[in-house]
Amino acid sequence: MSLLDQAEFADNPEPRCPVILLLDTSGSMRGEPIEQLNAALQQFDRELKSDPLAALRVEVAVVEFGGAARALGVYGEDTGKDVQFDASRAFVTADLLTPPTLTARGGTPMGEAVRRGLDLLHKRKEIYKQNSLDYFRPWMFLITDGNPTDQWETAAEQVRLEESRKGLLFFGIGVENADLKTLARFTPDNRPPLKLRGLAFGELFQWLSRSLSAVAHSKPGEQVPLPPAGWAEIAV
Amino acid sequence: MHTIWNVVGTSIPGASHFKSLLPCQDANAYLLLENGLLIIAVSDGAGSAPHSEQGSFAAVQAATRHLYNELTNAIPETHRQWGQLLLQTFNVTRQAVLDLGQPGGRDPREFACTLTLLIADHEWLVTGQLGDGLAVARTEDGALHLIAEPQRGEYADTTYFLTGSDAGDKFWGRVYRQGLDLPPVTALAAMTDGLTNLALDKSTSQPHPPFFEPLLNFPATVTNHSYAVDELNTFLASDRINARTDDDKTLVLAARPEA
């Protein structure tokens, strides 16, 4: 045995790659759309867990907006409960994730969801710093089928500003009759909102898990090429 | 009597590079001068840069060549003189990497890479740092010193490269006079980012002793240099290491034999 084999390794926690899912659960999502979305979340969970490194690095939070914006628990006893935007409870690494089952009701407080989501990310970064955890740029992934029913303009400006500061990566996805023009006020110019093809939530979340896996495996200075968005409707 | 160092080093591609058929983007170079000076350079080519393996190779070659030319005849006598030499070496190295883009008018960022420099004899210990490399020294009293710590941006996947416009602002050096600024140095290690997570305790940002002790004892056991490089390669390619990192790995180890 070589002397080198006696070297023991520092047991550091893996760097974290946070993703917040902002999911529209307003009344118009009732029926087929919400069922497809719930099934897609389960699939997302399975796929993240199938990549051992991503499972330890990707942290998921779910903020639903239907009637009101709520951060839902994603782990153990908390699953599906309102965790009051508590950044220490709202996120969990994919290996421990239990996706909540969403129910559709009420209006579309999208502005509130984005504002609360930004705040949650900010607080999560503070937790990383306190615990000497390295982290990747957070992702915020918004899916909506409608129009915001609250005051959304300042939230849109905030998220664009945060994106321009490289504070996060924001993706806006419109479903069926979503108002893409409004959504485009949230998204950066170089990443306009995309329209989901039909109710292809499964493909969308498969794409998301693959993209997050690629980020979780990335090295300093690497620009991660995202897989083609096969789930998007092609603009003609 | 001049210090003579035992030194051994290697760079090997990470598991993910094998899979994606990427070349090893790390490079290292080390030189032992007749006047007892040891020069080590390690460089990590950026994953996103298509020709970063040429960048890292040019960087370690240019840095060691320049230091060899400057140090063969005269060794700086003050901290200030060492500082000037470091800065000069950084500028020459950076230019060598930027020049790689010249023939075809290519974007120099295609050659993006980091640089970690170590220079040591019985009197001086000098480090230069740009990017997320790492260097550690063990002193006579057995203590481990982090003499070049990784530079990171806010995110885990960001650092600084020689080709960056801010490289000159981010490059820094340290000059230690042994016996004065720190106890006499007995062993040194330099490495690239691929090993950082195994080598440093992130919570304390200090070298992890159970990792470094066997490694720093290794050079003293070397009788045949190429066998030692093989042994280092085997260690770095082991399943135990690959379970923790899929990045390229560079490790250069040096030790002064028992006085």
GROMACS .gro file of C-alpha atoms in nm:
model
  495
    1MET     CA    1   0.000   0.000   0.000
    2SER     CA    2   0.128   0.343  -0.095
    3LEU     CA    3   0.181   0.609   0.169
    4LEU     CA    4  -0.056   0.822  -0.036
    5ASP     CA    5  -0.343   0.583   0.036
    6GLN     CA    6  -0.328   0.687   0.399
    7ALA     CA    7  -0.454   1.034   0.306
    8GLU     CA    8  -0.798   1.096   0.454
    9PHE     CA    9  -1.030   1.348   0.296
   10ALA     CA   10  -1.197   1.649   0.448
   11ASP     CA   11  -1.568   1.576   0.481
   12ASN     CA   12  -1.716   1.893   0.339
   13PRO     CA   13  -2.082   1.936   0.254
   14GLU     CA   14  -2.154   1.960  -0.119
   15PRO     CA   15  -2.211   2.306  -0.268
   16ARG     CA   16  -2.581   2.385  -0.309
   17CYS     CA   17  -2.776   2.472  -0.620
   18PRO     CA   18  -3.106   2.628  -0.506
   19VAL     CA   19  -3.415   2.628  -0.728
   20ILE     CA   20  -3.748   2.791  -0.641
   21LEU     CA   21  -4.053   2.670  -0.827
   22LEU     CA   22  -4.318   2.942  -0.844
   23LEU     CA   23  -4.628   2.750  -0.943
   24ASP     CA   24  -4.961   2.895  -1.044
   25THR     CA   25  -5.234   2.713  -0.849
   26SER     CA   26  -5.514   2.959  -0.926
   27GLY     CA   27  -5.866   2.836  -0.998
   28SER     CA   28  -5.808   2.820  -1.374
   29MET     CA   29  -5.551   2.542  -1.321
   30ARG     CA   30  -5.825   2.314  -1.183
   31GLY     CA   31  -5.867   1.970  -1.337
   32GLU     CA   32  -5.631   1.836  -1.599
   33PRO     CA   33  -5.362   2.109  -1.568
   34ILE     CA   34  -5.308   2.072  -1.192
   35GLU     CA   35  -5.314   1.691  -1.219
   36GLN     CA   36  -5.048   1.701  -1.490
   37LEU     CA   37  -4.842   1.945  -1.285
   38ASN     CA   38  -4.859   1.721  -0.977
   39ALA     CA   39  -4.756   1.417  -1.180
   40ALA     CA   40  -4.469   1.617  -1.328
   41LEU     CA   41  -4.345   1.716  -0.981
   42GLN     CA   42  -4.329   1.348  -0.883
   43GLN     CA   43  -4.131   1.274  -1.198
   44PHE     CA   44  -3.901   1.571  -1.131
   45ASP     CA   45  -3.832   1.428  -0.786
   46ARG     CA   46  -3.749   1.082  -0.926
   47GLU     CA   47  -3.515   1.220  -1.189
   48LEU     CA   48  -3.323   1.445  -0.953
   49LYS     CA   49  -3.277   1.154  -0.714
   50SER     CA   50  -3.142   0.935  -0.995
   51ASP     CA   51  -2.835   1.162  -1.027
   52PRO     CA   52  -2.643   1.106  -0.701
   53LEU     CA   53  -2.442   1.427  -0.719
   54ALA     CA   54  -2.741   1.643  -0.819
   55ALA     CA   55  -2.944   1.483  -0.540
   56LEU     CA   56  -2.696   1.617  -0.285
   57ARG     CA   57  -2.654   1.958  -0.446
   58VAL     CA   58  -2.989   2.071  -0.587
   59GLU     CA   59  -3.216   2.226  -0.326
   60VAL     CA   60  -3.583   2.269  -0.410
   61ALA     CA   61  -3.843   2.510  -0.272
   62VAL     CA   62  -4.205   2.530  -0.387
   63VAL     CA   63  -4.403   2.854  -0.374
   64GLU     CA   64  -4.760   2.821  -0.496
   65PHE     CA   65  -4.984   3.111  -0.586
   66GLY     CA   66  -5.356   3.043  -0.588
   67GLY     CA   67  -5.561   3.289  -0.387
   68ALA     CA   68  -5.249   3.370  -0.183
   69ALA     CA   69  -4.877   3.301  -0.220
   70ARG     CA   70  -4.749   3.025   0.010
   71ALA     CA   71  -4.417   2.846   0.052
   72LEU     CA   72  -4.504   2.478   0.088
   73GLY     CA   73  -4.303   2.229   0.291
   74VAL     CA   74  -4.114   1.982   0.074
   75TYR     CA   75  -3.975   1.743   0.333
   76GLY     CA   76  -4.106   1.499   0.595
   77GLU     CA   77  -4.383   1.623   0.825
   78ASP     CA   78  -4.375   1.966   0.662
   79THR     CA   79  -4.473   1.834   0.320
   80GLY     CA   80  -4.756   2.036   0.173
   81LYS     CA   81  -4.788   2.258   0.481
   82ASP     CA   82  -4.758   2.635   0.469
   83VAL     CA   83  -4.406   2.699   0.603
   84GLN     CA   84  -4.457   3.075   0.628
   85PHE     CA   85  -4.166   3.159   0.394
   86ASP     CA   86  -3.921   3.030   0.653
   87ALA     CA   87  -3.598   2.990   0.453
   88SER     CA   88  -3.468   2.719   0.685
   89ARG     CA   89  -3.777   2.501   0.621
   90ALA     CA   90  -3.874   2.592   0.265
   91PHE     CA   91  -3.573   2.427   0.094
   92VAL     CA   92  -3.450   2.070   0.095
   93THR     CA   93  -3.186   1.884  -0.105
   94ALA     CA   94  -3.333   1.657  -0.370
   95ASP     CA   95  -3.227   1.339  -0.186
   96LEU     CA   96  -3.475   1.427   0.090
   97LEU     CA   97  -3.741   1.590  -0.127
   98THR     CA   98  -4.108   1.496  -0.102
   99PRO     CA   99  -4.303   1.707  -0.352
  100PRO     CA  100  -4.632   1.847  -0.218
  101THR     CA  101  -4.962   1.776  -0.392
  102LEU     CA  102  -5.103   2.102  -0.522
  103THR     CA  103  -5.468   2.210  -0.524
  104ALA     CA  104  -5.607   2.483  -0.749
  105ARG     CA  105  -5.812   2.771  -0.610
  106GLY     CA  106  -5.853   3.148  -0.615
  107GLY     CA  107  -5.681   3.428  -0.802
  108THR     CA  108  -5.328   3.467  -0.939
  109PRO     CA  109  -5.109   3.671  -0.699
  110MET     CA  110  -4.802   3.637  -0.917
  111GLY     CA  111  -4.639   3.961  -0.802
  112GLU     CA  112  -4.660   3.848  -0.441
  113ALA     CA  113  -4.515   3.505  -0.529
  114VAL     CA  114  -4.216   3.660  -0.707
  115ARG     CA  115  -4.149   3.911  -0.430
  116ARG     CA  116  -4.168   3.641  -0.163
  117GLY     CA  117  -3.958   3.409  -0.376
  118LEU     CA  118  -3.681   3.669  -0.409
  119ASP     CA  119  -3.687   3.727  -0.036
  120LEU     CA  120  -3.670   3.353   0.031
  121LEU     CA  121  -3.364   3.318  -0.196
  122HIS     CA  122  -3.195   3.607  -0.027
  123LYS     CA  123  -3.246   3.450   0.315
  124ARG     CA  124  -3.135   3.110   0.189
  125LYS     CA  125  -2.806   3.260   0.066
  126GLU     CA  126  -2.753   3.403   0.414
  127ILE     CA  127  -2.799   3.055   0.561
  128TYR     CA  128  -2.539   2.919   0.317
  129LYS     CA  129  -2.293   3.188   0.418
  130GLN     CA  130  -2.347   3.127   0.789
  131ASN     CA  131  -2.278   2.758   0.735
  132SER     CA  132  -1.977   2.807   0.503
  133LEU     CA  133  -2.161   2.633   0.221
  134ASP     CA  134  -2.060   2.712  -0.135
  135TYR     CA  135  -2.348   2.765  -0.373
  136PHE     CA  136  -2.433   2.806  -0.739
  137ARG     CA  137  -2.643   3.080  -0.890
  138PRO     CA  138  -3.005   3.017  -0.783
  139TRP     CA  139  -3.278   2.937  -1.032
  140MET     CA  140  -3.630   3.075  -1.018
  141PHE     CA  141  -3.879   2.894  -1.233
  142LEU     CA  142  -4.225   3.047  -1.275
  143ILE     CA  143  -4.515   2.862  -1.435
  144THR     CA  144  -4.849   3.033  -1.492
  145ASP     CA  145  -5.161   2.987  -1.701
  146GLY     CA  146  -5.302   3.333  -1.655
  147ASN     CA  147  -5.266   3.696  -1.573
  148PRO     CA  148  -5.146   3.834  -1.243
  149THR     CA  149  -5.440   3.953  -1.032
  150ASP     CA  150  -5.228   4.156  -0.792
  151GLN     CA  151  -4.986   4.444  -0.816
  152TRP     CA  152  -4.703   4.282  -1.013
  153GLU     CA  153  -4.507   4.565  -1.182
  154THR     CA  154  -4.256   4.626  -0.901
  155ALA     CA  155  -4.202   4.252  -0.855
  156ALA     CA  156  -4.126   4.225  -1.228
  157GLU     CA  157  -3.875   4.509  -1.201
  158GLN     CA  158  -3.714   4.352  -0.894
  159VAL     CA  159  -3.664   4.016  -1.057
  160ARG     CA  160  -3.519   4.172  -1.373
  161LEU     CA  161  -3.281   4.379  -1.163
  162GLU     CA  162  -3.177   4.075  -0.962
  163GLU     CA  163  -3.121   3.882  -1.285
  164SER     CA  164  -2.907   4.164  -1.428
  165ARG     CA  165  -2.697   4.155  -1.111
  166LYS     CA  166  -2.649   3.782  -1.174
  167GLY     CA  167  -2.830   3.718  -0.845
  168LEU     CA  168  -3.039   3.443  -1.005
  169LEU     CA  169  -3.154   3.285  -1.330
  170PHE     CA  170  -3.524   3.348  -1.397
  171PHE     CA  171  -3.737   3.136  -1.632
  172GLY     CA  172  -4.096   3.227  -1.720
  173ILE     CA  173  -4.321   2.955  -1.863
  174GLY     CA  174  -4.673   3.021  -1.990
  175VAL     CA  175  -4.938   2.751  -2.002
  176GLU     CA  176  -5.234   2.754  -2.245
  177ASN     CA  177  -5.392   3.100  -2.226
  178ALA     CA  178  -5.116   3.263  -2.021
  179ASP     CA  179  -5.044   3.626  -2.090
  180LEU     CA  180  -4.692   3.602  -2.234
  181LYS     CA  181  -4.665   3.979  -2.277
  182THR     CA  182  -4.699   4.032  -1.902
  183LEU     CA  183  -4.465   3.741  -1.834
  184ALA     CA  184  -4.208   3.903  -2.061
  185ARG     CA  185  -4.195   4.197  -1.820
  186PHE     CA  186  -4.045   3.959  -1.562
  187THR     CA  187  -3.799   3.773  -1.784
  188PRO     CA  188  -3.464   3.909  -1.899
  189ASP     CA  189  -3.444   4.023  -2.262
  190ASN     CA  190  -3.212   3.738  -2.355
  191ARG     CA  191  -3.441   3.473  -2.208
  192PRO     CA  192  -3.800   3.555  -2.312
  193PRO     CA  193  -4.088   3.353  -2.169
  194LEU     CA  194  -4.166   3.025  -2.339
  195LYS     CA  195  -4.507   2.875  -2.399
  196LEU     CA  196  -4.557   2.518  -2.287
  197ARG     CA  197  -4.672   2.284  -2.563
  198GLY     CA  198  -5.016   2.169  -2.447
  199LEU     CA  199  -4.982   2.033  -2.093
  200ALA     CA  200  -4.633   1.886  -2.141
  201PHE     CA  201  -4.542   1.945  -1.776
  202GLY     CA  202  -4.365   1.609  -1.767
  203GLU     CA  203  -4.124   1.709  -2.043
  204LEU     CA  204  -4.077   2.052  -1.887
  205PHE     CA  205  -3.972   1.910  -1.552
  206GLN     CA  206  -3.757   1.647  -1.718
  207TRP     CA  207  -3.576   1.933  -1.891
  208LEU     CA  208  -3.546   2.118  -1.562
  209SER     CA  209  -3.398   1.819  -1.377
  210ARG     CA  210  -3.148   1.762  -1.659
  211SER     CA  211  -3.050   2.128  -1.662
  212LEU     CA  212  -3.004   2.133  -1.286
  213SER     CA  213  -2.796   1.814  -1.304
  214ALA     CA  214  -2.570   1.985  -1.558
  215VAL     CA  215  -2.531   2.287  -1.329
  216ALA     CA  216  -2.465   2.066  -1.026
  217HIS     CA  217  -2.179   1.897  -1.215
  218SER     CA  218  -2.028   2.220  -1.349
  219LYS     CA  219  -1.677   2.348  -1.278
  220PRO     CA  220  -1.552   2.700  -1.228
  221GLY     CA  221  -1.575   2.906  -1.543
  222GLU     CA  222  -1.796   2.658  -1.718
  223GLN     CA  223  -2.097   2.779  -1.913
  224VAL     CA  224  -2.349   2.506  -1.889
  225PRO     CA  225  -2.526   2.446  -2.219
  226LEU     CA  226  -2.892   2.378  -2.141
  227PRO     CA  227  -3.063   2.093  -2.322
  228PRO     CA  228  -3.304   2.193  -2.602
  229ALA     CA  229  -3.644   2.294  -2.469
  230GLY     CA  230  -3.846   2.026  -2.649
  231TRP     CA  231  -4.147   2.105  -2.431
  232ALA     CA  232  -4.189   2.457  -2.568
  233GLU     CA  233  -4.430   2.553  -2.842
  234ILE     CA  234  -4.234   2.667  -3.142
  235ALA     CA  235  -4.304   3.026  -3.231
  236VAL     CA  236  -4.389   3.062  -3.599
  237MET     CA  237   2.492   2.401   0.199
  238HIS     CA  238   2.198   2.468  -0.032
  239THR     CA  239   1.857   2.322   0.029
  240ILE     CA  240   1.781   2.036  -0.201
  241TRP     CA  241   1.416   1.950  -0.238
  242ASN     CA  242   1.258   1.620  -0.326
  243VAL     CA  243   0.974   1.711  -0.558
  244VAL     CA  244   0.712   1.512  -0.747
  245GLY     CA  245   0.399   1.625  -0.930
  246THR     CA  246   0.135   1.529  -1.185
  247SER     CA  247  -0.189   1.639  -1.355
  248ILE     CA  248  -0.455   1.389  -1.455
  249PRO     CA  249  -0.793   1.427  -1.626
  250GLY     CA  250  -1.109   1.395  -1.417
  251ALA     CA  251  -1.361   1.116  -1.462
  252SER     CA  252  -1.604   1.353  -1.633
  253HIS     CA  253  -1.336   1.447  -1.887
  254PHE     CA  254  -1.286   1.081  -1.976
  255LYS     CA  255  -1.658   1.047  -2.034
  256SER     CA  256  -1.687   1.357  -2.251
  257LEU     CA  257  -1.350   1.298  -2.425
  258LEU     CA  258  -1.215   1.632  -2.305
  259PRO     CA  259  -0.839   1.664  -2.263
  260CYS     CA  260  -0.686   1.725  -1.921
  261GLN     CA  261  -0.711   2.102  -1.885
  262ASP     CA  262  -0.477   2.115  -1.583
  263ALA     CA  263  -0.103   2.164  -1.617
  264ASN     CA  264   0.195   2.178  -1.383
  265ALA     CA  265   0.566   2.253  -1.405
  266TYR     CA  266   0.841   2.242  -1.145
  267LEU     CA  267   1.210   2.319  -1.151
  268LEU     CA  268   1.493   2.280  -0.906
  269LEU     CA  269   1.770   2.533  -0.961
  270GLU     CA  270   2.134   2.471  -0.880
  271ASN     CA  271   2.125   2.744  -0.618
  272GLY     CA  272   1.864   2.545  -0.423
  273LEU     CA  273   1.555   2.734  -0.535
  274LEU     CA  274   1.241   2.536  -0.605
  275ILE     CA  275   0.985   2.675  -0.851
  276ILE     CA  276   0.635   2.527  -0.884
  277ALA     CA  277   0.353   2.643  -1.113
  278VAL     CA  278   0.008   2.484  -1.141
  279SER     CA  279  -0.279   2.594  -1.364
  280ASP     CA  280  -0.640   2.487  -1.416
  281GLY     CA  281  -0.789   2.549  -1.759
  282ALA     CA  282  -1.149   2.674  -1.751
  283GLY     CA  283  -1.410   2.410  -1.831
  284SER     CA  284  -1.595   2.648  -2.062
  285ALA     CA  285  -1.288   2.753  -2.264
  286PRO     CA  286  -1.240   2.534  -2.573
  287HIS     CA  287  -0.857   2.552  -2.569
  288SER     CA  288  -0.789   2.599  -2.201
  289GLU     CA  289  -0.550   2.300  -2.198
  290GLN     CA  290  -0.321   2.511  -2.421
  291GLY     CA  291  -0.370   2.808  -2.187
  292SER     CA  292  -0.276   2.618  -1.871
  293PHE     CA  293   0.027   2.459  -2.042
  294ALA     CA  294   0.150   2.797  -2.174
  295ALA     CA  295   0.095   2.954  -1.830
  296VAL     CA  296   0.305   2.707  -1.630
  297GLN     CA  297   0.577   2.707  -1.897
  298ALA     CA  298   0.597   3.085  -1.923
  299ALA     CA  299   0.595   3.134  -1.546
  300THR     CA  300   0.866   2.878  -1.470
  301ARG     CA  301   1.079   2.990  -1.765
  302HIS     CA  302   1.067   3.351  -1.656
  303LEU     CA  303   1.146   3.267  -1.295
  304TYR     CA  304   1.428   3.037  -1.405
  305ASN     CA  305   1.586   3.315  -1.613
  306GLU     CA  306   1.551   3.571  -1.337
  307LEU     CA  307   1.653   3.354  -1.044
  308THR     CA  308   1.946   3.159  -1.187
  309ASN     CA  309   2.183   3.449  -1.143
  310ALA     CA  310   2.046   3.651  -0.857
  311ILE     CA  311   1.797   3.582  -0.579
  312PRO     CA  312   1.597   3.885  -0.455
  313GLU     CA  313   1.713   4.010  -0.119
  314THR     CA  314   1.406   4.191   0.010
  315HIS     CA  315   1.031   4.139   0.030
  316ARG     CA  316   0.989   4.428  -0.210
  317GLN     CA  317   1.219   4.279  -0.472
  318TRP     CA  318   1.030   3.950  -0.452
  319GLY     CA  319   0.702   4.137  -0.493
  320GLN     CA  320   0.834   4.304  -0.807
  321LEU     CA  321   0.951   3.972  -0.948
  322LEU     CA  322   0.609   3.816  -0.879
  323LEU     CA  323   0.426   4.095  -1.056
  324GLN     CA  324   0.664   4.077  -1.351
  325THR     CA  325   0.615   3.699  -1.369
  326PHE     CA  326   0.238   3.741  -1.358
  327ASN     CA  327   0.249   3.995  -1.644
  328VAL     CA  328   0.477   3.779  -1.859
  329THR     CA  329   0.259   3.472  -1.794
  330ARG     CA  330  -0.065   3.652  -1.865
  331GLN     CA  331   0.078   3.789  -2.192
  332ALA     CA  332   0.193   3.441  -2.295
  333VAL     CA  333  -0.164   3.314  -2.255
  334LEU     CA  334  -0.319   3.615  -2.431
  335ASP     CA  335  -0.071   3.568  -2.718
  336LEU     CA  336  -0.209   3.220  -2.786
  337GLY     CA  337  -0.505   3.390  -2.951
  338GLN     CA  338  -0.283   3.594  -3.181
  339PRO     CA  339  -0.220   3.370  -3.487
  340GLY     CA  340  -0.584   3.333  -3.587
  341GLY     CA  341  -0.708   3.644  -3.410
  342ARG     CA  342  -0.897   3.422  -3.168
  343ASP     CA  343  -1.062   3.533  -2.847
  344PRO     CA  344  -0.804   3.493  -2.568
  345ARG     CA  345  -1.084   3.374  -2.339
  346GLU     CA  346  -1.072   3.045  -2.531
  347PHE     CA  347  -0.750   2.984  -2.332
  348ALA     CA  348  -0.879   3.087  -1.988
  349CYS     CA  349  -0.685   2.936  -1.697
  350THR     CA  350  -0.578   2.998  -1.337
  351LEU     CA  351  -0.224   3.030  -1.196
  352THR     CA  352  -0.074   2.931  -0.861
  353LEU     CA  353   0.301   2.992  -0.810
  354LEU     CA  354   0.533   2.869  -0.536
  355ILE     CA  355   0.899   2.961  -0.496
  356ALA     CA  356   1.105   2.838  -0.202
  357ASP     CA  357   1.455   2.785  -0.075
  358HIS     CA  358   1.595   2.767   0.278
  359GLU     CA  359   1.530   3.137   0.331
  360TRP     CA  360   1.229   3.250   0.128
  361LEU     CA  361   0.880   3.122   0.060
  362VAL     CA  362   0.691   3.313  -0.207
  363THR     CA  363   0.342   3.249  -0.346
  364GLY     CA  364   0.144   3.406  -0.630
  365GLN     CA  365  -0.225   3.341  -0.683
  366LEU     CA  366  -0.492   3.401  -0.944
  367GLY     CA  367  -0.797   3.175  -0.929
  368ASP     CA  368  -0.897   2.874  -0.724
  369GLY     CA  369  -0.569   2.683  -0.685
  370LEU     CA  370  -0.438   2.599  -0.340
  371ALA     CA  371  -0.098   2.580  -0.171
  372VAL     CA  372   0.000   2.459   0.175
  373ALA     CA  373   0.330   2.464   0.364
  374ARG     CA  374   0.438   2.252   0.660
  375THR     CA  375   0.688   2.414   0.892
  376GLU     CA  376   0.950   2.267   1.125
  377ASP     CA  377   0.709   2.276   1.420
  378GLY     CA  378   0.471   2.049   1.226
  379ALA     CA  379   0.211   2.322   1.165
  380LEU     CA  380   0.026   2.346   0.832
  381HIS     CA  381  -0.013   2.689   0.675
  382LEU     CA  382  -0.254   2.781   0.398
  383ILE     CA  383  -0.018   2.996   0.190
  384ALA     CA  384  -0.241   3.033  -0.117
  385GLU     CA  385  -0.616   3.006  -0.065
  386PRO     CA  386  -0.866   2.963  -0.348
  387GLN     CA  387  -1.030   3.278  -0.484
  388ARG     CA  388  -1.398   3.237  -0.554
  389GLY     CA  389  -1.668   3.466  -0.678
  390GLU     CA  390  -2.006   3.456  -0.508
  391TYR     CA  391  -2.093   3.126  -0.671
  392ALA     CA  392  -1.925   2.786  -0.647
  393ASP     CA  393  -1.870   2.780  -1.023
  394THR     CA  394  -1.701   3.118  -1.059
  395THR     CA  395  -1.335   3.217  -1.020
  396TYR     CA  396  -1.075   3.440  -1.185
  397PHE     CA  397  -0.868   3.362  -1.493
  398LEU     CA  398  -0.550   3.501  -1.650
  399THR     CA  399  -0.750   3.604  -1.955
  400GLY     CA  400  -1.001   3.809  -1.754
  401SER     CA  401  -0.991   4.187  -1.778
  402ASP     CA  402  -0.978   4.198  -1.396
  403ALA     CA  403  -0.686   3.950  -1.368
  404GLY     CA  404  -0.436   4.223  -1.277
  405ASP     CA  405  -0.656   4.345  -0.991
  406LYS     CA  406  -0.721   3.998  -0.854
  407PHE     CA  407  -0.367   3.859  -0.866
  408TRP     CA  408  -0.189   3.866  -0.532
  409GLY     CA  409   0.137   3.742  -0.389
  410ARG     CA  410   0.286   3.669  -0.049
  411VAL     CA  411   0.650   3.680   0.053
  412TYR     CA  412   0.760   3.500   0.370
  413ARG     CA  413   1.108   3.509   0.515
  414GLN     CA  414   1.149   3.179   0.695
  415GLY     CA  415   1.245   3.209   1.059
  416LEU     CA  416   1.095   3.557   1.057
  417ASP     CA  417   0.747   3.551   0.899
  418LEU     CA  418   0.696   3.181   0.962
  419PRO     CA  419   0.910   2.892   1.094
  420PRO     CA  420   1.142   2.716   0.849
  421VAL     CA  421   0.947   2.527   0.582
  422THR     CA  422   0.992   2.150   0.559
  423ALA     CA  423   0.730   2.053   0.298
  424LEU     CA  424   0.502   2.209   0.037
  425ALA     CA  425   0.197   2.113  -0.165
  426ALA     CA  426   0.031   2.289  -0.458
  427MET     CA  427  -0.290   2.174  -0.623
  428THR     CA  428  -0.579   2.275  -0.845
  429ASP     CA  429  -0.947   2.311  -0.765
  430GLY     CA  430  -1.025   1.942  -0.829
  431LEU     CA  431  -0.879   1.852  -0.488
  432THR     CA  432  -0.986   2.154  -0.283
  433ASN     CA  433  -1.293   1.989  -0.138
  434LEU     CA  434  -1.081   1.703   0.001
  435ALA     CA  435  -0.795   1.921   0.122
  436LEU     CA  436  -0.962   2.209   0.303
  437ASP     CA  437  -1.207   2.206   0.590
  438LYS     CA  438  -1.459   2.451   0.452
  439SER     CA  439  -1.601   2.538   0.793
  440THR     CA  440  -1.262   2.661   0.917
  441SER     CA  441  -1.097   2.732   0.577
  442GLN     CA  442  -0.791   2.547   0.706
  443PRO     CA  443  -0.589   2.260   0.560
  444HIS     CA  444  -0.724   1.918   0.665
  445PRO     CA  445  -0.426   1.755   0.846
  446PRO     CA  446  -0.519   1.387   0.779
  447PHE     CA  447  -0.516   1.471   0.409
  448PHE     CA  448  -0.185   1.655   0.404
  449GLU     CA  449   0.028   1.457   0.648
  450PRO     CA  450   0.075   1.141   0.436
  451LEU     CA  451   0.110   1.348   0.118
  452LEU     CA  452   0.377   1.576   0.261
  453ASN     CA  453   0.569   1.274   0.396
  454PHE     CA  454   0.565   1.116   0.051
  455PRO     CA  455   0.847   1.308  -0.127
  456ALA     CA  456   1.101   1.198   0.136
  457THR     CA  457   1.030   0.834   0.049
  458VAL     CA  458   1.094   0.882  -0.323
  459THR     CA  459   1.395   0.703  -0.468
  460ASN     CA  460   1.289   0.693  -0.833
  461HIS     CA  461   1.113   0.999  -0.972
  462SER     CA  462   0.913   0.833  -1.247
  463TYR     CA  463   0.791   0.558  -1.013
  464ALA     CA  464   0.681   0.830  -0.773
  465VAL     CA  465   0.485   1.007  -1.048
  466ASP     CA  466   0.318   0.673  -1.128
  467GLU     CA  467   0.226   0.633  -0.766
  468LEU     CA  468   0.081   0.983  -0.756
  469ASN     CA  469  -0.117   0.913  -1.075
  470THR     CA  470  -0.258   0.593  -0.926
  471PHE     CA  471  -0.360   0.777  -0.612
  472LEU     CA  472  -0.531   1.060  -0.804
  473ALA     CA  473  -0.714   0.816  -1.033
  474SER     CA  474  -0.832   0.596  -0.744
  475ASP     CA  475  -1.203   0.522  -0.696
  476ARG     CA  476  -1.179   0.679  -0.354
  477ILE     CA  477  -1.087   1.014  -0.508
  478ASN     CA  478  -1.321   0.981  -0.804
  479ALA     CA  479  -1.612   0.927  -0.566
  480ARG     CA  480  -1.555   1.281  -0.441
  481THR     CA  481  -1.454   1.476  -0.750
  482ASP     CA  482  -1.497   1.434  -1.126
  483ASP     CA  483  -1.274   1.732  -1.213
  484ASP     CA  484  -0.914   1.737  -1.340
  485LYS     CA  485  -0.660   1.707  -1.060
  486THR     CA  486  -0.310   1.844  -1.017
  487LEU     CA  487  -0.085   1.774  -0.721
  488VAL     CA  488   0.276   1.882  -0.674
  489LEU     CA  489   0.452   1.779  -0.351
  490ALA     CA  490   0.792   1.889  -0.226
  491ALA     CA  491   0.989   1.825   0.091
  492ARG     CA  492   1.331   1.904   0.231
  493PRO     CA  493   1.508   1.591   0.343
  494GLU     CA  494   1.576   1.568   0.717
  495ALA     CA  495   1.854   1.809   0.802
   0.00000   0.00000   0.00000
